[in-house]
Amino acid sequence: MALQTTTAQGLQTGDRFRESLDDGREVWVDGKRIANVAEHAAFKPAVDLFADLFDQRLADPEALAASSFRSPVTGNPVSRSYALPRTAEDLRAKFRASEWWMRQSLGQLGRSPDFMANVVVGLWDYHQELEGNRAGFGENAKNYHAFAMEQDLVLTHALGDPQIDRSASPLDDPDLALRVVEENDDGIVIRGAKQLATLAPFSNEVLVYLNGVTAQRGAEQFVLWFALPLNAPGLTILCREPLARPDRANILAASYDEQDAMLFFDDVLVPWDRVFLLGDGLLAAKGLTRINAWSIQSTHIRFHERLRLFVSVAAQVAHAIGVDSFRGIQEDLGEIISYAETLRLGIAGAEALATTTPTGLLAPTASQGLGFWSAEISGRVAEIVRRIGASGFIMQPSEGDLASPELRPALDRYMRGHDIGVAEKSRLFRLATELVNDGFGLRQEMYEYLHRGDPGAGRTRLLRAYDRSDVDAVVRDLISRPSSH
C-alpha cells in the first residue's frame, strides 16, 4: 500500500476494522489456514472487542474528545495517540487518550492501538537521524506517521529473532535472524522470521525495528527497520494456540486474548518508501530508546489499570470468603495498592519531568527503571491473589453445575460466600483464576515480565547510563581525610 493520504479515512469504525482484516492475509492456527480472521470462532470475540471500542470512541462525546483531534492535513478526526506533542498541554492530552484506551480494556491489552501509535510518534521523532542513514529514510518515517495516523492503522511489531540456537551467531547461520537478501529498484527483499508479533492477526501492518545482532561488525544485512502490510505476498502469520477454552466459560480470555504470532518472511519485498534504516547497528541501538519515549509511558498507564483490576478482584475475593478483616490479608491488599500508587506517582513524575527532543517534541522523562520494576512486581501481585483465594481457585462450580436443578440446592448451601451468592462467587473466582492461574493469566504474567525487554540486561544499561558523578565526588572527599572522633 502506497504511503499517501489522499484516501484518508480518519478514525476507525467497527465495520471498517472488521473489513480490513479480510484482505487475503495468510494466517494459520492449529495447522489450518484461516479464511477470514474476523469470522473465525477463535478470533471473532477479540475482533468484536476492538470493533466495539472503535465504535464506542465515536459514539461517546467524552471519549471522542479525549481520544481524538482534527488532523492538521485533512481535517479528519484522527487518533490522539498519533499526536506530536510540543507543549505540556499537548502531552497531557495525549496521555488522556492512553488512559481512555487502558481503562476500557482493563489494562489487559498490551498491544492496544495506543501503544504502537506512540511507537510511530517515536519513529517520526527520530527522522533526522534516520535521514543520515540514507537519504530519504527520514522522510519515509515522517510520511509513515502521517499515513498511519490518517488511516488510523492498527499496528503490531515483531522484534525477537527465532529461538533456534541462542548460543550461535546469525553470521554463521543466517536463518537465525531476519535479513536483507537483495536490494533492487523497488525495495529490499527480506528472508527469515520474527517473533512474537502480539496482535498480528488483528493488525493492519507490522513494524520491525530491533535485532539482537545490530551492533556486531559484519551483521549489516540483519539491521533493518521497516513497515509492511500483513497481507504482503510471501508473509505468513503463524498464531499460537488460542487461550480461550471451548469447554469452559471464559470471562477474560474470550475477548482479551490479543494473540501472539511468528512471522515468516519468504523473500518478501519491502518497498523503499517503507524502509527506515539499514545496516547501521549503532544507530539502531541508539534509536530504540528514542522511538519508545512515548510508548513506554503508554505501557505504564496500561499496567496501572491492570494493577487497579488486581486490587478490586483481590479485595472482592477476600470479602467473598470473609477473610478481608484478617490482618495478614489486609497487609496483602495494602501491598498491591502500594504498587498501584507507586506506579501512579511514577507516571505523573515521568510526565512532569518531560524533556524536549532534538525535533522539538515533548517526551516523558526516561523511565525504564520504572518499567523493569513493574516487570518484577507483576509476579508478586499474582502470587498475593493466589494466596488469598487459595483452594477456591481450584474448586468452583461451572455454569453447567449452576444450571442443574439437582445440584443447585447443594451449591447454594455449601459453595456460597460471605454476603454473595454461589453464582456470583463462582464467576468472581473464575475471573480471578483467569488473571493468575490458567493459561491466559500465565501468558499475561509472562508478557509483563518480557514486554519491556530482559530486566537483567535493562538494569545493566541503567547502571551504565546512571550519572552518580556528583555523589561520587562527595564520597571521595569524605574518604580523603582522616576520620575524626
Coordinates of C-alpha atoms in Angstrom, one line a residue:
M1 CA 0.0 0.0 0.0
A2 CA 1.5 3.3 -1.0
L3 CA 2.2 5.9 1.7
Q4 CA -0.3 8.6 0.6
T5 CA -3.1 10.2 2.4
T6 CA -5.5 11.1 -0.5
T7 CA -7.8 8.2 0.7
A8 CA -7.5 9.2 4.3
Q9 CA -10.5 7.9 6.3
G10 CA -9.8 9.2 9.8
L11 CA -10.9 7.3 12.9
Q12 CA -11.6 3.6 12.6
T13 CA -15.1 2.3 12.8
G14 CA -16.0 -1.2 13.9
D15 CA -17.2 -2.3 10.4
R16 CA -14.1 -0.8 8.7
F17 CA -11.8 -2.6 11.1
R18 CA -13.5 -6.0 10.5
E19 CA -13.4 -5.5 6.7
S20 CA -9.7 -4.5 6.8
L21 CA -8.8 -8.0 8.2
D22 CA -10.4 -9.7 5.2
D23 CA -7.5 -8.8 2.9
G24 CA -6.0 -12.1 1.8
R25 CA -3.5 -12.3 4.6
E26 CA -2.1 -15.8 5.3
V27 CA -3.0 -16.6 8.9
W28 CA -2.5 -20.1 10.3
V29 CA -3.7 -21.6 13.6
D30 CA -3.6 -25.2 14.7
G31 CA -2.4 -26.4 11.3
K32 CA -5.3 -24.7 9.4
R33 CA -5.3 -21.6 7.3
I34 CA -7.9 -19.0 8.3
A35 CA -10.1 -17.7 5.5
N36 CA -11.3 -14.6 7.4
V37 CA -9.9 -13.7 10.8
A38 CA -12.9 -11.6 11.8
E39 CA -15.3 -14.6 11.3
H40 CA -13.2 -17.3 12.8
A41 CA -14.6 -18.7 16.1
A42 CA -11.3 -18.4 18.0
F43 CA -10.6 -14.8 16.9
K44 CA -14.1 -13.2 16.5
P45 CA -14.6 -12.2 20.1
A46 CA -11.3 -10.3 20.2
V47 CA -12.1 -8.7 16.8
D48 CA -15.5 -7.7 18.1
L49 CA -13.9 -6.2 21.2
F50 CA -11.7 -3.9 19.2
A51 CA -14.5 -3.1 16.9
D52 CA -16.8 -2.2 19.8
L53 CA -14.0 0.1 21.3
F54 CA -13.7 1.9 17.9
D55 CA -17.5 2.4 17.8
Q56 CA -17.7 3.4 21.4
R57 CA -15.0 6.0 20.9
L58 CA -17.1 7.6 18.1
A59 CA -20.4 7.4 19.9
D60 CA -19.4 8.8 23.3
P61 CA -18.7 12.6 23.1
E62 CA -16.4 12.5 26.1
A63 CA -14.4 9.5 24.7
L64 CA -14.2 11.2 21.3
A65 CA -12.9 14.4 22.9
A66 CA -10.3 12.5 25.0
S67 CA -9.0 10.2 22.3
S68 CA -9.1 12.2 19.1
F69 CA -8.2 15.5 17.4
R70 CA -8.5 17.1 14.0
S71 CA -5.8 16.3 11.5
P72 CA -3.9 19.4 10.5
V73 CA -3.6 18.0 7.0
T74 CA -7.0 16.6 6.1
G75 CA -9.2 18.0 8.9
N76 CA -10.5 14.5 9.6
P77 CA -10.8 13.3 13.2
V78 CA -7.8 11.1 14.0
S79 CA -6.5 9.3 17.0
R80 CA -4.7 11.4 19.5
S81 CA -2.4 8.5 20.1
Y82 CA -0.6 9.7 16.9
A83 CA -0.4 13.3 18.1
L84 CA 3.1 15.0 18.1
P85 CA 3.2 16.8 21.5
R86 CA 5.1 20.1 21.7
T87 CA 3.7 21.6 24.9
A88 CA 2.8 20.2 28.4
E89 CA -0.8 20.6 27.4
D90 CA -0.3 18.6 24.3
L91 CA 1.4 15.8 26.3
R92 CA -1.3 15.7 29.0
A93 CA -4.0 15.5 26.2
K94 CA -2.0 12.7 24.5
F95 CA -1.9 10.6 27.7
R96 CA -5.5 11.2 28.5
A97 CA -6.1 9.2 25.3
S98 CA -3.9 6.5 26.6
E99 CA -5.8 6.5 29.8
W100 CA -9.1 6.1 27.9
W101 CA -7.8 3.1 26.0
M102 CA -6.4 1.3 29.0
R103 CA -9.5 1.9 31.2
Q104 CA -11.7 0.5 28.5
S105 CA -9.6 -2.7 28.2
L106 CA -8.9 -3.1 32.0
G107 CA -5.2 -3.0 31.3
Q108 CA -5.4 -6.4 29.6
L109 CA -4.3 -5.4 26.0
G110 CA -0.6 -4.9 25.9
R111 CA -0.9 -4.1 22.2
S112 CA -3.8 -1.8 22.3
P113 CA -3.8 0.6 19.3
D114 CA -2.5 3.4 21.5
F115 CA 0.8 1.6 22.2
M116 CA 2.1 1.2 18.6
A117 CA 0.7 4.6 17.6
N118 CA 3.1 6.0 20.2
V119 CA 5.9 4.0 18.7
V120 CA 5.2 5.6 15.4
V121 CA 5.4 9.0 17.1
G122 CA 8.9 8.0 18.2
L123 CA 9.7 6.9 14.7
W124 CA 8.8 10.4 13.5
D125 CA 10.9 12.0 16.2
Y126 CA 13.9 10.0 15.1
H127 CA 13.6 11.1 11.4
Q128 CA 16.6 13.4 11.4
E129 CA 19.0 10.6 12.4
L130 CA 17.3 8.2 10.0
E131 CA 17.9 10.6 7.2
G132 CA 21.6 10.5 8.0
N133 CA 21.5 6.7 7.5
R134 CA 20.3 7.0 3.9
A135 CA 18.8 9.9 2.0
G136 CA 15.0 9.6 2.1
F137 CA 14.7 7.3 5.1
G138 CA 13.9 10.2 7.4
E139 CA 11.2 11.4 5.0
N140 CA 9.9 7.9 4.9
A141 CA 9.5 7.9 8.7
K142 CA 7.6 11.2 8.6
N143 CA 5.4 10.0 5.8
Y144 CA 4.6 6.7 7.5
H145 CA 3.5 8.6 10.6
A146 CA 1.1 10.7 8.5
F147 CA -0.1 7.6 6.7
A148 CA -0.8 5.5 9.8
M149 CA -2.5 8.5 11.5
E150 CA -4.8 9.4 8.6
Q151 CA -5.8 5.8 8.2
D152 CA -5.9 5.1 11.9
L153 CA -4.0 1.9 11.4
V154 CA -3.9 -0.9 14.0
L155 CA -0.3 -1.9 14.2
T156 CA 1.9 -4.6 15.7
H157 CA 5.6 -5.0 16.0
A158 CA 7.9 -8.1 15.7
L159 CA 11.2 -7.7 17.5
G160 CA 12.6 -11.1 18.5
D161 CA 14.7 -13.4 16.5
P162 CA 13.7 -17.1 16.1
Q163 CA 14.5 -19.1 19.2
I164 CA 16.6 -21.7 17.4
D165 CA 20.1 -21.6 19.0
R166 CA 20.9 -18.5 21.1
S167 CA 24.5 -19.7 21.5
A168 CA 25.1 -19.3 17.8
S169 CA 25.5 -16.2 15.6
P170 CA 23.5 -15.3 12.5
L171 CA 26.8 -14.7 10.9
D172 CA 27.3 -18.5 11.0
D173 CA 23.7 -19.4 10.3
P174 CA 21.7 -16.6 8.6
D175 CA 18.4 -18.4 9.4
L176 CA 18.8 -17.3 13.0
A177 CA 17.7 -13.7 12.1
L178 CA 15.7 -11.8 9.6
R179 CA 17.9 -10.4 6.9
V180 CA 18.1 -8.5 3.6
V181 CA 18.9 -10.8 0.7
E182 CA 18.6 -8.3 -2.1
E183 CA 18.3 -4.6 -2.9
N184 CA 16.7 -3.6 -6.1
D185 CA 14.9 -0.6 -7.7
D186 CA 11.7 -1.5 -6.0
G187 CA 12.9 -2.0 -2.5
I188 CA 14.6 -4.6 -0.3
V189 CA 13.9 -8.4 -0.3
I190 CA 13.9 -9.9 3.1
R191 CA 14.0 -13.6 4.3
G192 CA 13.7 -15.1 7.8
A193 CA 11.4 -15.0 10.7
K194 CA 10.4 -12.7 13.7
Q195 CA 8.6 -13.3 17.0
L196 CA 6.4 -12.6 19.0
A197 CA 4.1 -10.4 17.0
T198 CA 1.4 -9.7 19.5
L199 CA -1.9 -8.8 17.9
A200 CA -0.6 -9.8 14.4
P201 CA -3.8 -11.4 13.1
F202 CA -5.8 -8.4 14.2
S203 CA -3.4 -5.7 12.9
N204 CA -3.2 -3.9 9.6
E205 CA 0.6 -3.6 9.5
V206 CA 3.8 -4.7 11.3
L207 CA 6.8 -2.6 12.3
V208 CA 10.2 -4.3 12.6
Y209 CA 13.0 -2.3 14.3
L210 CA 15.1 -4.4 16.5
N211 CA 17.6 -7.2 16.1
G212 CA 19.9 -8.9 18.7
V213 CA 23.0 -8.6 16.4
T214 CA 22.5 -5.0 15.4
A215 CA 25.9 -3.8 16.8
Q216 CA 28.0 -6.7 15.5
R217 CA 30.5 -6.0 12.8
G218 CA 29.7 -7.8 9.6
A219 CA 26.0 -8.1 10.6
E220 CA 24.8 -5.2 8.4
Q221 CA 22.3 -7.4 6.4
F222 CA 20.5 -8.1 9.7
V223 CA 20.0 -4.5 10.6
L224 CA 16.7 -3.3 9.1
W225 CA 13.8 -1.1 10.2
F226 CA 10.6 -1.2 8.0
A227 CA 6.8 -1.3 8.0
L228 CA 4.8 -3.8 6.0
P229 CA 1.1 -4.7 5.5
L230 CA 0.3 -8.0 7.0
N231 CA -1.2 -9.3 3.7
A232 CA 2.2 -8.8 1.9
P233 CA 3.0 -11.6 -0.6
G234 CA 5.3 -14.1 1.0
L235 CA 4.4 -13.2 4.6
T236 CA 2.9 -16.0 6.7
I237 CA 1.4 -15.4 10.2
L238 CA 1.5 -18.5 12.5
C239 CA -0.6 -18.0 15.6
R240 CA -0.2 -19.8 18.9
E241 CA -3.0 -21.9 20.3
P242 CA -5.9 -19.7 21.4
L243 CA -6.2 -19.3 25.2
A244 CA -10.0 -19.4 25.4
R245 CA -11.1 -22.9 26.1
P246 CA -14.3 -24.0 24.3
D247 CA -15.2 -26.4 27.2
R248 CA -15.1 -23.6 29.8
A249 CA -16.7 -20.2 30.3
N250 CA -14.1 -17.6 29.6
I251 CA -14.6 -14.2 31.1
L252 CA -11.3 -12.6 30.1
A253 CA -9.7 -14.9 27.6
A254 CA -12.5 -14.9 25.1
S255 CA -12.2 -11.1 24.5
Y256 CA -8.8 -10.1 25.7
D257 CA -6.6 -12.8 24.1
E258 CA -4.8 -10.5 21.7
Q259 CA -2.9 -13.4 20.2
D260 CA 0.9 -13.8 19.6
A261 CA 2.4 -14.9 16.3
M262 CA 5.5 -15.9 14.5
L263 CA 6.0 -14.1 11.2
F264 CA 7.7 -16.0 8.3
F265 CA 9.2 -13.8 5.5
D266 CA 9.7 -15.8 2.3
D267 CA 11.6 -13.4 0.1
V268 CA 9.2 -10.6 0.9
L269 CA 9.6 -7.3 -1.0
V270 CA 9.5 -4.2 1.2
P271 CA 9.1 -1.1 -1.0
W272 CA 11.7 1.7 -0.5
D273 CA 9.1 4.1 0.9
R274 CA 8.5 1.7 3.8
V275 CA 12.2 1.3 4.8
F276 CA 13.5 3.5 7.6
L277 CA 17.0 2.2 8.5
L278 CA 19.5 -0.3 7.0
G279 CA 22.9 -1.6 8.1
D280 CA 23.8 0.8 10.9
G281 CA 23.7 -1.2 14.2
L282 CA 24.8 1.6 16.4
L283 CA 22.1 4.0 15.0
A284 CA 19.5 1.3 15.5
A285 CA 20.6 0.6 19.1
K286 CA 20.5 4.3 19.9
G287 CA 17.2 4.8 18.3
L288 CA 15.4 2.0 20.3
T289 CA 15.2 4.3 23.4
R290 CA 14.2 7.3 21.3
I291 CA 11.3 5.8 19.5
N292 CA 9.9 4.3 22.6
A293 CA 9.9 7.5 24.6
W294 CA 6.1 7.8 24.4
S295 CA 5.1 4.1 24.2
I296 CA 6.8 3.2 27.5
Q297 CA 4.5 5.8 29.2
S298 CA 1.6 4.2 27.5
T299 CA 2.7 0.8 28.9
H300 CA 3.0 2.3 32.4
I301 CA -0.6 3.6 32.1
R302 CA -1.8 0.2 30.9
F303 CA -0.1 -1.6 33.7
H304 CA -1.5 0.8 36.3
E305 CA -5.0 -0.1 35.1
R306 CA -4.1 -3.8 35.3
L307 CA -3.0 -3.3 38.9
R308 CA -6.2 -1.5 39.7
L309 CA -8.1 -4.5 38.4
F310 CA -6.0 -6.8 40.7
V311 CA -6.8 -4.6 43.7
S312 CA -10.5 -4.9 43.0
V313 CA -10.6 -8.6 42.3
A314 CA -8.3 -9.5 45.2
A315 CA -10.4 -7.4 47.6
Q316 CA -13.7 -8.9 46.4
V317 CA -12.3 -12.4 46.6
A318 CA -11.2 -11.8 50.2
H319 CA -14.6 -10.4 51.1
A320 CA -16.4 -13.3 49.4
I321 CA -14.8 -15.8 51.8
G322 CA -14.9 -13.5 54.8
V323 CA -11.1 -13.0 55.3
D324 CA -10.9 -9.3 54.4
S325 CA -10.9 -8.4 58.1
F326 CA -7.8 -10.6 58.8
R327 CA -4.7 -8.5 59.5
G328 CA -2.5 -10.6 57.1
I329 CA -4.9 -10.3 54.2
Q330 CA -5.3 -6.5 54.8
E331 CA -1.5 -6.3 54.6
D332 CA -1.5 -8.2 51.3
L333 CA -4.2 -6.0 49.8
G334 CA -2.3 -2.9 51.0
E335 CA 0.8 -4.3 49.3
I336 CA -0.9 -4.4 45.9
I337 CA -2.3 -0.9 46.5
S338 CA 1.2 0.3 47.3
Y339 CA 2.4 -0.9 43.9
A340 CA -0.5 0.8 42.1
E341 CA 0.1 4.0 44.0
T342 CA 3.9 3.9 43.3
L343 CA 3.3 3.4 39.6
R344 CA 0.6 6.2 39.6
L345 CA 3.1 8.6 41.0
G346 CA 5.9 7.4 38.7
I347 CA 3.6 8.0 35.7
A348 CA 2.9 11.5 36.9
G349 CA 6.6 12.2 37.6
A350 CA 7.6 11.0 34.1
E351 CA 5.2 13.4 32.5
A352 CA 6.0 16.3 34.9
L353 CA 9.7 15.9 34.1
A354 CA 9.2 15.8 30.4
T355 CA 12.1 17.0 28.2
T356 CA 12.3 18.4 24.7
T357 CA 13.7 16.1 22.0
P358 CA 16.0 17.3 19.2
T359 CA 13.0 17.7 16.9
G360 CA 11.1 19.9 19.4
L361 CA 8.7 17.3 20.7
L362 CA 8.0 17.0 24.4
A363 CA 8.6 13.5 25.7
P364 CA 8.2 12.0 29.2
T365 CA 11.5 11.7 31.0
A366 CA 13.3 8.3 30.7
S367 CA 11.5 5.8 33.0
Q368 CA 13.0 2.4 32.0
G369 CA 13.7 1.7 35.7
L370 CA 10.0 2.0 36.5
G371 CA 9.3 -0.4 33.7
F372 CA 11.7 -3.1 35.0
W373 CA 10.3 -2.6 38.5
S374 CA 6.8 -3.2 37.0
A375 CA 8.0 -6.4 35.4
E376 CA 9.3 -7.7 38.7
I377 CA 6.3 -6.8 40.9
S378 CA 3.8 -8.3 38.4
G379 CA 4.6 -11.8 39.5
R380 CA 4.4 -10.8 43.2
V381 CA 0.9 -9.3 42.7
A382 CA -0.3 -12.6 41.1
E383 CA 1.2 -14.5 44.0
I384 CA -0.7 -12.5 46.5
V385 CA -4.0 -13.1 44.7
R386 CA -3.3 -16.8 44.5
R387 CA -2.6 -16.9 48.3
I388 CA -5.8 -15.1 49.1
G389 CA -8.1 -17.3 47.0
A390 CA -6.1 -20.5 47.8
S391 CA -8.0 -23.7 47.0
G392 CA -11.1 -21.7 45.9
F393 CA -9.3 -21.2 42.6
I394 CA -9.3 -24.9 42.1
M395 CA -12.8 -25.8 43.0
Q396 CA -15.7 -23.7 41.8
P397 CA -18.9 -24.8 40.1
S398 CA -19.3 -24.4 36.3
E399 CA -22.1 -22.7 34.6
G400 CA -23.5 -26.1 33.8
D401 CA -23.4 -27.0 37.5
L402 CA -25.2 -23.8 38.4
A403 CA -27.9 -24.6 35.9
S404 CA -28.5 -28.1 37.3
P405 CA -31.7 -28.3 39.4
E406 CA -30.3 -31.4 41.1
L407 CA -27.0 -29.8 42.2
R408 CA -28.2 -26.2 42.8
P409 CA -29.5 -26.8 46.4
A410 CA -26.1 -28.2 47.5
L411 CA -24.3 -25.4 45.7
D412 CA -26.4 -22.7 47.3
R413 CA -25.8 -24.2 50.7
Y414 CA -22.1 -25.2 50.6
M415 CA -20.5 -23.1 47.9
R416 CA -22.0 -19.6 48.5
G417 CA -19.8 -16.9 50.1
H418 CA -19.9 -14.2 52.7
D419 CA -22.8 -11.9 51.5
I420 CA -22.5 -13.3 48.0
G421 CA -24.5 -16.0 46.2
V422 CA -22.9 -19.1 44.7
A423 CA -23.3 -17.9 41.1
E424 CA -21.6 -14.5 41.6
K425 CA -19.0 -16.1 43.8
S426 CA -18.1 -18.8 41.3
R427 CA -17.8 -16.2 38.5
L428 CA -15.7 -13.9 40.6
F429 CA -13.3 -16.8 41.4
R430 CA -13.2 -17.9 37.8
L431 CA -12.3 -14.3 36.8
A432 CA -9.5 -14.3 39.4
T433 CA -8.4 -17.7 38.1
E434 CA -8.1 -16.3 34.6
L435 CA -6.0 -13.4 36.0
V436 CA -3.5 -15.5 37.9
N437 CA -3.8 -19.3 37.4
D438 CA -4.8 -20.5 33.9
G439 CA -3.2 -20.2 30.5
F440 CA -4.5 -16.7 30.0
G441 CA -3.2 -15.4 33.3
L442 CA 0.2 -17.1 33.0
R443 CA 0.6 -15.7 29.4
Q444 CA -0.2 -12.2 30.8
E445 CA 2.3 -12.6 33.6
M446 CA 4.9 -13.8 31.1
Y447 CA 4.1 -10.8 28.9
E448 CA 4.6 -8.3 31.7
Y449 CA 8.0 -9.8 32.5
L450 CA 9.3 -9.8 28.9
H451 CA 7.5 -7.0 27.2
R452 CA 9.9 -4.2 28.3
G453 CA 12.9 -6.3 27.5
D454 CA 15.1 -8.5 29.6
P455 CA 15.1 -7.0 33.1
G456 CA 18.6 -8.1 33.8
A457 CA 20.0 -6.6 30.7
G458 CA 17.9 -3.5 31.3
R459 CA 19.4 -3.0 34.7
T460 CA 22.8 -3.3 33.3
R461 CA 22.0 -0.5 30.8
L462 CA 20.7 1.6 33.7
L463 CA 23.9 1.1 35.5
R464 CA 25.9 2.3 32.6
A465 CA 23.8 5.3 31.9
Y466 CA 23.2 6.4 35.5
D467 CA 25.0 9.6 36.5
R468 CA 26.4 9.4 40.0
S469 CA 29.4 11.7 39.5
D470 CA 28.3 14.4 42.0
V471 CA 27.8 11.9 44.8
D472 CA 31.0 10.1 43.9
A473 CA 32.8 13.3 44.3
V474 CA 31.3 13.8 47.8
V475 CA 32.2 10.3 48.8
R476 CA 35.8 10.7 47.5
D477 CA 36.1 13.9 49.5
L478 CA 34.8 12.2 52.7
I479 CA 37.3 9.3 52.4
S480 CA 40.3 11.6 51.5
R481 CA 40.7 12.8 55.1
P482 CA 41.3 11.0 58.4
S483 CA 38.1 10.3 60.3
S484 CA 37.6 12.4 63.5
H485 CA 36.4 11.0 66.8

